[in-house]
Tab-separated table of C-alpha atoms and ligand atoms in Angstrom:
chain	number	residue	atom	x	y	z
E	25	MET	CA	0.000	0.000	0.000
E	26	ARG	CA	1.197	3.486	-0.877
E	27	VAL	CA	0.150	6.906	0.334
E	28	SER	CA	-0.028	9.803	-2.060
E	29	GLY	CA	-0.958	13.431	-2.110
E	30	LEU	CA	0.358	16.861	-2.929
E	31	TRP	CA	1.979	17.074	0.512
E	32	ILE	CA	4.237	14.053	-0.073
E	33	ASP	CA	5.062	14.973	-3.665
E	34	ALA	CA	6.031	18.532	-2.732
E	35	ALA	CA	9.635	19.242	-3.770
E	36	GLU	CA	10.493	20.808	-0.406
E	37	THR	CA	9.234	17.794	1.536
E	38	GLN	CA	11.119	15.389	-0.728
E	39	ALA	CA	14.216	17.564	-0.274
E	40	VAL	CA	13.996	17.291	3.533
E	41	CYS	CA	13.758	13.497	3.231
E	42	ALA	CA	16.663	13.469	0.771
E	43	ALA	CA	18.833	15.449	3.189
E	44	LEU	CA	18.283	12.731	5.805
E	45	THR	CA	18.548	9.690	3.551
E	46	GLY	CA	21.598	11.217	1.841
E	47	ALA	CA	23.284	11.148	5.249
E	48	GLY	CA	22.475	7.439	5.584
E	49	ALA	CA	19.481	7.961	7.906
E	50	GLN	CA	15.909	6.794	7.549
E	51	ALA	CA	13.173	9.358	6.888
E	52	LEU	CA	9.675	8.017	7.495
E	53	PHE	CA	6.451	9.971	7.508
E	54	VAL	CA	4.447	9.039	10.578
E	55	GLY	CA	1.234	9.643	12.490
E	56	GLY	CA	-1.457	12.018	11.321
E	57	CYS	CA	-0.125	12.629	7.804
E	58	VAL	CA	0.028	8.921	6.943
E	59	ARG	CA	-3.277	8.146	8.662
E	60	ASN	CA	-5.119	11.018	6.994
E	61	ALA	CA	-3.621	10.398	3.562
E	62	LEU	CA	-4.747	6.751	3.728
E	63	LEU	CA	-8.250	7.856	4.734
E	64	GLY	CA	-8.400	10.551	2.058
E	65	ALA	CA	-8.643	13.229	4.769
E	66	ALA	CA	-6.788	16.557	4.746
E	67	VAL	CA	-3.137	16.418	5.856
E	68	ASN	CA	-2.480	19.303	8.244
E	69	ASP	CA	1.030	18.792	9.451
E	70	ILE	CA	3.972	16.686	8.439
E	71	ASP	CA	5.768	14.546	10.994
E	72	ILE	CA	8.880	12.633	10.030
E	73	ALA	CA	10.504	9.942	12.167
E	74	THR	CA	14.169	9.117	11.789
E	75	ASP	CA	16.890	6.985	13.319
E	76	ALA	CA	19.289	9.965	13.170
E	77	ARG	CA	19.940	11.796	16.451
E	78	PRO	CA	18.545	15.317	16.731
E	79	GLU	CA	22.012	16.927	16.453
E	80	THR	CA	22.562	15.021	13.226
E	81	VAL	CA	19.153	16.046	11.894
E	82	ALA	CA	19.958	19.673	12.694
E	83	ARG	CA	23.396	19.453	11.089
E	84	VAL	CA	22.415	17.775	7.817
E	85	CYS	CA	19.289	19.905	7.368
E	86	THR	CA	21.173	23.144	8.031
E	87	ALA	CA	23.843	22.037	5.545
E	88	ALA	CA	21.083	21.380	2.991
E	89	GLY	CA	20.009	25.012	3.357
E	90	PHE	CA	16.879	24.628	5.499
E	91	ARG	CA	15.987	26.689	8.518
E	92	VAL	CA	16.213	24.446	11.574
E	93	VAL	CA	14.393	25.232	14.827
E	94	PRO	CA	15.281	23.126	17.897
E	95	THR	CA	11.622	22.954	19.028
E	96	GLY	CA	11.969	20.055	21.426
E	97	ILE	CA	15.503	18.856	21.072
E	98	ASP	CA	15.488	17.130	24.521
E	99	HIS	CA	12.752	14.777	23.449
E	100	GLY	CA	14.147	14.497	19.960
E	101	THR	CA	12.173	16.960	17.863
E	102	VAL	CA	13.660	19.405	15.398
E	103	THR	CA	11.493	21.516	13.108
E	104	VAL	CA	12.887	21.770	9.599
E	105	VAL	CA	11.355	24.617	7.628
E	106	ALA	CA	11.541	24.199	3.869
E	107	LYS	CA	9.948	26.860	1.637
E	108	GLY	CA	7.954	28.004	4.671
E	109	VAL	CA	6.554	24.514	5.328
E	110	PRO	CA	7.436	23.106	8.768
E	111	HIS	CA	8.437	19.446	9.012
E	112	GLU	CA	8.651	18.073	12.544
E	113	VAL	CA	11.508	15.599	12.503
E	114	THR	CA	11.651	13.370	15.593
E	115	THR	CA	14.212	10.716	16.414
E	116	PHE	CA	12.808	7.207	17.048
E	117	ARG	CA	12.148	6.875	20.767
E	118	ARG	CA	11.261	4.386	23.417
E	119	ASP	CA	9.874	5.167	26.857
E	120	VAL	CA	12.218	4.697	29.797
E	121	GLU	CA	9.876	5.954	32.486
E	122	THR	CA	6.333	7.307	32.568
E	123	ASP	CA	4.320	8.881	35.375
E	124	GLY	CA	0.909	9.367	33.783
E	125	ARG	CA	1.731	12.826	32.508
E	126	ARG	CA	5.147	12.926	30.943
E	127	ALA	CA	7.623	10.348	29.740
E	128	THR	CA	11.370	10.083	29.996
E	129	VAL	CA	12.474	8.849	26.602
E	130	ALA	CA	15.564	7.286	25.140
E	131	PHE	CA	16.489	7.522	21.476
E	132	SER	CA	16.244	4.353	19.463
E	133	SER	CA	17.302	3.154	16.058
E	134	ASP	CA	14.392	0.739	15.755
E	135	VAL	CA	11.137	1.831	14.143
E	136	ALA	CA	9.254	-0.999	15.913
E	137	GLU	CA	10.214	0.488	19.291
E	138	ASP	CA	9.069	3.895	18.116
E	139	ALA	CA	5.742	2.441	16.976
E	140	ALA	CA	5.175	0.619	20.264
E	141	ARG	CA	5.154	3.839	22.293
E	142	ARG	CA	2.505	5.502	20.127
E	143	ASP	CA	-1.069	5.606	21.366
E	144	PHE	CA	-3.314	3.974	18.757
E	145	THR	CA	-2.622	1.490	16.003
E	146	MET	CA	-3.914	3.900	13.339
E	147	ASN	CA	-1.409	6.486	14.611
E	148	ALA	CA	1.517	4.067	14.378
E	149	LEU	CA	1.710	3.875	10.594
E	150	TYR	CA	4.771	5.079	8.677
E	151	ALA	CA	5.505	5.786	5.040
E	152	ALA	CA	8.807	5.933	3.156
E	153	PRO	CA	9.532	9.039	1.042
E	154	ASP	CA	8.131	7.197	-2.012
E	155	GLY	CA	4.852	6.614	-0.145
E	156	GLN	CA	5.372	2.926	0.621
E	157	VAL	CA	3.521	2.201	3.867
E	158	ILE	CA	5.450	0.616	6.729
E	159	ASP	CA	3.255	-0.989	9.350
E	160	PRO	CA	5.328	-2.385	12.238
E	161	LEU	CA	2.315	-3.262	14.430
E	162	GLY	CA	-0.353	-4.326	11.956
E	163	GLY	CA	-2.344	-1.098	12.297
E	164	LEU	CA	-3.321	-0.854	8.645
E	165	PRO	CA	-6.339	-3.203	8.814
E	166	ASP	CA	-7.568	-1.237	11.855
E	167	LEU	CA	-7.248	2.023	9.988
E	168	LEU	CA	-9.004	0.729	6.878
E	169	ALA	CA	-11.855	-0.556	9.074
E	170	ARG	CA	-11.809	2.788	10.937
E	171	ARG	CA	-11.219	0.896	14.169
E	172	LEU	CA	-9.537	2.950	16.877
E	173	ARG	CA	-7.515	0.658	19.133
E	174	PHE	CA	-4.796	1.194	21.656
E	175	VAL	CA	-1.326	-0.071	20.864
E	176	GLY	CA	-0.863	-2.865	23.416
E	177	GLU	CA	-2.835	-3.244	26.591
E	178	PRO	CA	-5.217	-0.284	27.053
E	179	GLU	CA	-4.987	0.001	30.860
E	180	GLN	CA	-1.216	-0.043	30.813
E	181	ARG	CA	-1.078	2.550	28.028
E	182	ILE	CA	-3.476	4.843	29.894
E	183	ARG	CA	-1.489	4.580	33.141
E	184	GLU	CA	1.551	5.776	31.203
E	185	ASP	CA	-0.293	8.902	30.048
E	186	TYR	CA	-3.830	9.768	31.160
E	187	LEU	CA	-4.265	12.199	28.286
E	188	ARG	CA	-4.740	9.089	26.153
E	189	ILE	CA	-8.239	8.758	27.640
E	190	LEU	CA	-9.255	11.998	25.973
E	191	ARG	CA	-7.290	11.211	22.822
E	192	PHE	CA	-9.253	7.943	22.597
E	193	PHE	CA	-12.543	9.843	22.401
E	194	ARG	CA	-11.073	12.496	20.136
E	195	PHE	CA	-9.700	10.096	17.521
E	196	HIS	CA	-12.818	7.953	17.673
E	197	ALA	CA	-14.873	11.057	16.877
E	198	TRP	CA	-12.665	11.996	13.940
E	199	TYR	CA	-11.690	8.660	12.445
E	200	GLY	CA	-13.795	5.903	14.038
E	201	ASP	CA	-16.648	4.164	12.262
E	202	PRO	CA	-19.861	5.434	13.873
E	203	ALA	CA	-21.734	2.292	12.813
E	204	GLN	CA	-19.200	0.072	14.587
E	205	GLY	CA	-19.201	2.032	17.834
E	206	ILE	CA	-16.308	2.727	20.127
E	207	ASP	CA	-13.816	-0.047	20.972
E	208	ALA	CA	-15.185	-1.871	24.032
E	209	ASP	CA	-11.821	-2.791	25.625
E	210	GLY	CA	-10.517	0.734	25.240
E	211	LEU	CA	-13.702	2.216	26.650
E	212	ALA	CA	-13.680	-0.113	29.659
E	213	ALA	CA	-10.076	0.822	30.417
E	214	CYS	CA	-10.898	4.543	30.173
E	215	ALA	CA	-13.805	4.085	32.581
E	216	VAL	CA	-11.703	2.206	35.139
E	217	LEU	CA	-8.886	4.746	35.073
E	218	ALA	CA	-10.931	7.939	34.693
E	219	GLU	CA	-9.705	9.283	38.033
E	220	GLY	CA	-6.258	9.742	36.497
E	221	LEU	CA	-7.660	12.637	34.460
E	222	GLU	CA	-7.467	14.764	37.596
E	223	THR	CA	-3.669	14.777	37.323
E	224	LEU	CA	-3.690	16.501	33.918
E	225	SER	CA	-3.167	20.225	33.502
E	226	ALA	CA	-6.084	22.413	32.437
E	227	GLU	CA	-4.155	23.382	29.282
E	228	ARG	CA	-3.829	19.798	28.081
E	229	VAL	CA	-7.437	18.914	28.893
E	230	GLY	CA	-8.696	22.084	27.218
E	231	ALA	CA	-6.597	21.610	24.088
E	232	GLU	CA	-7.767	18.018	23.708
E	233	MET	CA	-11.435	18.827	24.335
E	234	ARG	CA	-11.403	21.673	21.807
E	235	LYS	CA	-10.134	19.241	19.166
E	236	LEU	CA	-12.727	16.629	20.139
E	237	LEU	CA	-15.592	19.115	19.916
E	238	ALA	CA	-14.357	20.345	16.529
E	239	ALA	CA	-14.905	16.881	14.977
E	240	PRO	CA	-17.608	16.629	12.309
E	241	ASP	CA	-19.776	14.657	14.753
E	242	PRO	CA	-18.505	14.465	18.330
E	243	ALA	CA	-21.894	13.373	19.738
E	244	PRO	CA	-21.302	9.581	19.930
E	245	SER	CA	-17.912	10.105	21.598
E	246	VAL	CA	-19.324	12.631	24.058
E	247	ALA	CA	-22.226	10.292	24.855
E	248	ALA	CA	-19.717	7.526	25.631
E	249	MET	CA	-17.779	9.958	27.825
E	250	ALA	CA	-20.960	10.807	29.701
E	251	GLN	CA	-21.877	7.138	30.199
E	252	THR	CA	-18.489	6.385	31.743
E	253	GLY	CA	-18.457	9.460	34.001
E	254	ILE	CA	-15.555	10.969	32.086
E	255	LEU	CA	-17.504	13.960	30.797
E	256	GLN	CA	-18.407	14.915	34.374
E	257	ARG	CA	-14.727	14.850	35.306
E	258	VAL	CA	-13.561	17.145	32.541
E	259	LEU	CA	-16.711	19.282	32.469
E	260	PRO	CA	-18.768	19.037	35.682
E	261	GLY	CA	-22.369	20.087	35.190
E	262	ALA	CA	-22.354	19.313	31.464
E	263	ASP	CA	-25.402	17.742	29.831
E	264	PRO	CA	-24.803	15.925	26.527
E	265	MET	CA	-28.515	15.739	25.560
E	266	ALA	CA	-28.619	18.560	23.005
E	267	LEU	CA	-25.340	17.767	21.246
E	268	ALA	CA	-26.678	15.263	18.698
E	269	PRO	CA	-29.628	17.558	17.824
E	270	LEU	CA	-27.147	20.425	17.358
E	271	VAL	CA	-24.976	18.409	14.979
E	272	HIS	CA	-28.136	17.527	13.055
E	273	LEU	CA	-29.180	21.185	12.777
E	274	GLU	CA	-25.685	22.184	11.661
E	275	ALA	CA	-25.960	20.308	8.348
E	276	GLY	CA	-23.616	22.124	5.973
E	277	ILE	CA	-22.406	24.669	8.541
E	278	PRO	CA	-18.756	24.157	9.539
E	279	PRO	CA	-18.228	22.704	13.036
E	280	ARG	CA	-17.144	25.048	15.828
E	281	TRP	CA	-16.049	23.687	19.189
E	282	MET	CA	-17.443	26.633	21.113
E	283	ARG	CA	-20.919	26.197	19.628
E	284	ARG	CA	-20.836	22.559	20.759
E	285	LEU	CA	-19.587	23.597	24.185
E	286	ALA	CA	-22.460	26.075	24.457
E	287	VAL	CA	-25.019	23.244	24.334
E	288	LEU	CA	-23.070	21.058	26.768
E	289	GLY	CA	-22.961	23.782	29.394
E	290	GLY	CA	-20.847	22.957	32.428
E	291	ASP	CA	-19.363	24.927	35.310
E	292	ALA	CA	-16.183	27.000	35.350
E	293	VAL	CA	-15.079	26.012	31.856
E	294	ASP	CA	-12.849	29.077	31.741
E	295	ASP	CA	-10.580	27.621	34.424
E	296	ARG	CA	-11.031	23.959	33.687
E	297	TRP	CA	-10.103	24.321	30.024
E	298	ARG	CA	-7.931	27.390	30.485
E	299	LEU	CA	-9.850	29.497	27.979
E	300	SER	CA	-8.118	32.601	26.661
E	301	ARG	CA	-9.599	35.960	27.541
E	302	ALA	CA	-11.142	36.290	24.076
E	303	GLU	CA	-12.607	32.773	24.273
E	304	SER	CA	-14.106	33.451	27.712
E	305	ARG	CA	-15.673	36.666	26.472
E	306	ASP	CA	-17.148	34.983	23.374
E	307	LEU	CA	-18.476	32.076	25.409
E	308	ALA	CA	-20.166	34.397	27.907
E	309	LEU	CA	-21.775	36.388	25.068
E	310	LEU	CA	-22.856	33.196	23.373
E	311	LEU	CA	-24.365	31.691	26.525
E	312	SER	CA	-26.329	34.811	27.363
E	313	ALA	CA	-27.707	34.988	23.809
E	314	VAL	CA	-28.588	31.285	24.025
E	315	ARG	CA	-30.518	31.957	27.244
E	316	GLU	CA	-32.240	35.133	26.089
E	317	GLY	CA	-32.848	34.435	22.417
E	318	GLY	CA	-33.840	37.233	20.039
E	319	SER	CA	-34.571	37.657	16.371
E	320	PRO	CA	-31.828	36.499	13.984
E	321	ALA	CA	-31.354	40.067	12.699
E	322	VAL	CA	-30.922	41.539	16.185
E	323	LEU	CA	-28.540	38.742	17.171
E	324	GLY	CA	-26.598	39.301	13.964
E	325	TYR	CA	-26.328	43.022	14.781
E	326	ARG	CA	-25.227	42.398	18.362
E	327	LEU	CA	-23.102	39.281	18.050
E	328	LYS	CA	-21.861	39.352	14.449
E	329	ALA	CA	-20.086	36.016	13.810
E	330	LEU	CA	-21.349	34.466	17.057
E	331	ALA	CA	-25.014	34.904	16.115
E	332	ASP	CA	-25.195	31.724	14.023
E	333	ASP	CA	-23.761	29.767	16.934
E	334	ALA	CA	-26.250	31.239	19.400
E	335	ILE	CA	-29.225	30.509	17.153
E	336	LEU	CA	-28.205	26.929	16.433
E	337	ALA	CA	-27.357	26.206	20.068
E	338	ARG	CA	-30.634	27.653	21.318
E	339	ALA	CA	-32.602	25.732	18.689
E	340	ALA	CA	-30.885	22.486	19.711
E	341	LEU	CA	-31.592	23.087	23.400
E	342	LEU	CA	-35.246	23.965	22.739
E	343	GLY	CA	-35.693	21.121	20.242
E	344	GLN	CA	-37.016	23.556	17.636
E	345	PRO	CA	-35.241	24.284	14.350
E	346	PRO	CA	-34.676	27.972	13.518
E	347	LEU	CA	-37.133	29.558	11.073
E	348	PRO	CA	-36.321	29.197	7.362
E	349	GLY	CA	-34.243	32.101	6.059
E	350	TRP	CA	-32.605	32.757	9.441
E	351	GLN	CA	-29.095	32.944	8.017
E	352	ALA	CA	-30.018	35.731	5.599
E	353	GLU	CA	-31.566	37.588	8.538
E	354	VAL	CA	-28.367	37.199	10.589
E	355	ALA	CA	-26.404	38.579	7.651
E	356	ARG	CA	-28.810	41.532	7.331
E	357	GLY	CA	-28.353	42.306	11.035
E	358	ALA	CA	-24.584	41.872	10.987
E	359	ALA	CA	-24.286	44.376	8.130
E	360	ALA	CA	-26.791	46.879	9.564
E	361	ILE	CA	-25.711	50.263	10.957
E	362	LEU	CA	-27.936	52.345	13.226
E	363	PRO	CA	-29.373	54.917	10.764
E	364	VAL	CA	-29.155	57.788	13.278
E	365	ARG	CA	-25.806	59.429	14.125
E	366	PRO	CA	-24.922	61.661	17.055
E	367	ALA	CA	-24.700	64.637	14.683
E	368	ASP	CA	-28.400	64.150	13.805
E	369	LEU	CA	-29.330	64.912	17.420
E	370	MET	CA	-27.055	67.899	18.037
E	371	PRO	CA	-27.173	70.597	19.169
E	372	GLN	CA	-30.546	69.747	20.701
E	373	TYR	CA	-28.923	66.990	22.757
E	374	GLN	CA	-25.508	67.178	24.407
E	375	GLY	CA	-23.308	65.040	26.640
E	376	ALA	CA	-25.123	62.441	28.746
E	377	ASP	CA	-28.496	63.390	27.252
E	378	LEU	CA	-27.157	62.671	23.801
E	379	GLY	CA	-26.004	59.231	24.873
E	380	ALA	CA	-29.332	58.411	26.490
E	381	ARG	CA	-31.279	59.642	23.457
E	382	LEU	CA	-29.170	57.547	21.080
E	383	LYS	CA	-29.658	54.499	23.260
E	384	ALA	CA	-33.422	54.951	23.267
E	385	ILE	CA	-33.418	55.324	19.493
E	386	GLU	CA	-31.321	52.180	19.117
E	387	ALA	CA	-33.759	50.286	21.349
E	388	ARG	CA	-36.693	51.346	19.145
E	389	TRP	CA	-34.765	50.374	16.058
E	390	LEU	CA	-33.958	46.926	17.496
E	391	GLN	CA	-37.588	46.500	18.458
E	392	SER	CA	-38.566	47.169	14.833
E	393	ASP	CA	-36.194	44.320	13.915
E	394	LEU	CA	-33.847	46.897	12.392
E	395	ARG	CA	-36.502	48.110	9.956
E	396	LEU	CA	-37.315	51.692	11.012
E	397	ASP	CA	-35.407	54.208	8.888
E	398	ARG	CA	-33.743	57.472	9.858
E	399	ALA	CA	-36.813	59.635	9.366
E	400	ALA	CA	-39.038	57.372	11.432
E	401	LEU	CA	-36.465	57.174	14.221
E	402	LEU	CA	-35.980	60.955	14.324
E	403	ALA	CA	-39.705	61.696	14.254
E	404	PRO	CA	-40.851	62.994	17.608
G	30	ATP	P1	-3.696	15.683	14.332
G	30	ATP	O1	-4.283	15.672	12.968
G	30	ATP	O2	-4.688	15.965	15.381
G	30	ATP	O3	-2.454	16.509	14.482
G	30	ATP	P2	-1.897	13.519	14.908
G	30	ATP	O4	-2.007	12.042	14.776
G	30	ATP	O5	-0.823	14.195	14.135
G	30	ATP	O6	-3.311	14.151	14.586
G	30	ATP	P3	-0.666	14.558	17.251
G	30	ATP	O7	-1.261	14.853	18.583
G	30	ATP	O8	-0.122	15.690	16.435
G	30	ATP	O9	-1.784	13.797	16.440
G	30	ATP	O10	0.461	13.474	17.481
G	30	ATP	C1	1.289	12.975	16.441
G	30	ATP	C2	1.568	11.494	16.663
G	30	ATP	O11	2.337	11.339	17.864
G	30	ATP	C3	0.323	10.650	16.872
G	30	ATP	O12	-0.203	10.204	15.629
G	30	ATP	C4	0.840	9.535	17.742
G	30	ATP	O13	1.498	8.563	16.960
G	30	ATP	C5	1.889	10.199	18.601
G	30	ATP	N1	1.354	10.694	19.895
G	30	ATP	C6	0.966	11.958	20.180
G	30	ATP	N2	0.561	12.081	21.460
G	30	ATP	C7	0.708	10.864	22.012
G	30	ATP	C8	0.469	10.332	23.317
G	30	ATP	N3	-0.029	11.079	24.295
G	30	ATP	N4	0.757	9.030	23.515
G	30	ATP	C9	1.273	8.267	22.523
G	30	ATP	N5	1.501	8.691	21.296
G	30	ATP	C10	1.229	9.980	21.017
G	31	MG	MG1	-0.267	16.300	14.376
């Protein structure tokens, strides 16, 4: 089996591989790029595994004229930038010690050792520069059947790194077969070891959960998380009921993790998922619009890009689809400008009076669903 795609054929990517192989090292694509290429999904980033040590990678790639960034040289990763495209080159590794959060690794020259420390069989596939697939653990049949399975014994693999619980649900949502359901052994192990999630940092939990909720349909994974008590650990107070209806209503509208989060609810997400200030502000706006509702045009005017999310989330929670034509109404509101300007009210109104008068006019305008024109709004 061979992988193909513009990403692997790109001259700059082939040149990075050639720099390594020219120095007698192996250069194998690994992880997401191989998995996604085999599934016909978009390839976002390029990871290359090699038996060369990081210093050697840095030396030969610098000599070949690439910009080399020592992103994680201690654990073996060097970023090689070729024509602006980053290639993460990581030396084969094996785990020496794990504590549930981070691993002490040793470099290895054996691809089978490198494969054995990866999380899921579909993530442990490699490809040579010519696209030939290398499958040290027999993960290819799993991938082709869209079966997400741990490499090795699930409980042991989770004890090494509890983040793998969340990665299990994330990758199932993205690449699992919904008809087949989630892998029973993996799910049982996640349920038994769920307490270990408490040891993870808010940043790691938040990053993983954002990616899970951005999947085309995260509802089956989130339902499985709720059934095993895992959802309550990462998002206490969350209710998964409205998620599947939301995904159904979204048909054709690109997924957004925050819209999905808005229907799950949950307490203190800002801290638990370490939201940025901008994310916290958007989420608060979104949640208050979801609670209060409003016409699509008014929401569009007030919330701009967040209005679609508020309308869909509210519709999912109420179990009532939005009225036909709602998106055009949101667009009308988002583009609308209050037809009255301060200058229209001066000099009759000044200072605080002017502000209050403008506010009252805006309220009337909103009440008219943004339809009253300047003359009507200025009429006494
Ligand atoms: P994405 O498209 O989300 O980037 P990916 O497979 O590239 O998918 P990454 O999180 O970027 O996912 O990880 C790259 C690869 O590194 C994975 O495919 C997997 O082989 C390995 N990996 C990453 N995190 C872990 C982990 N916690 N435990 C074991 N292996 C991991
Ligand atoms: Mg990746």
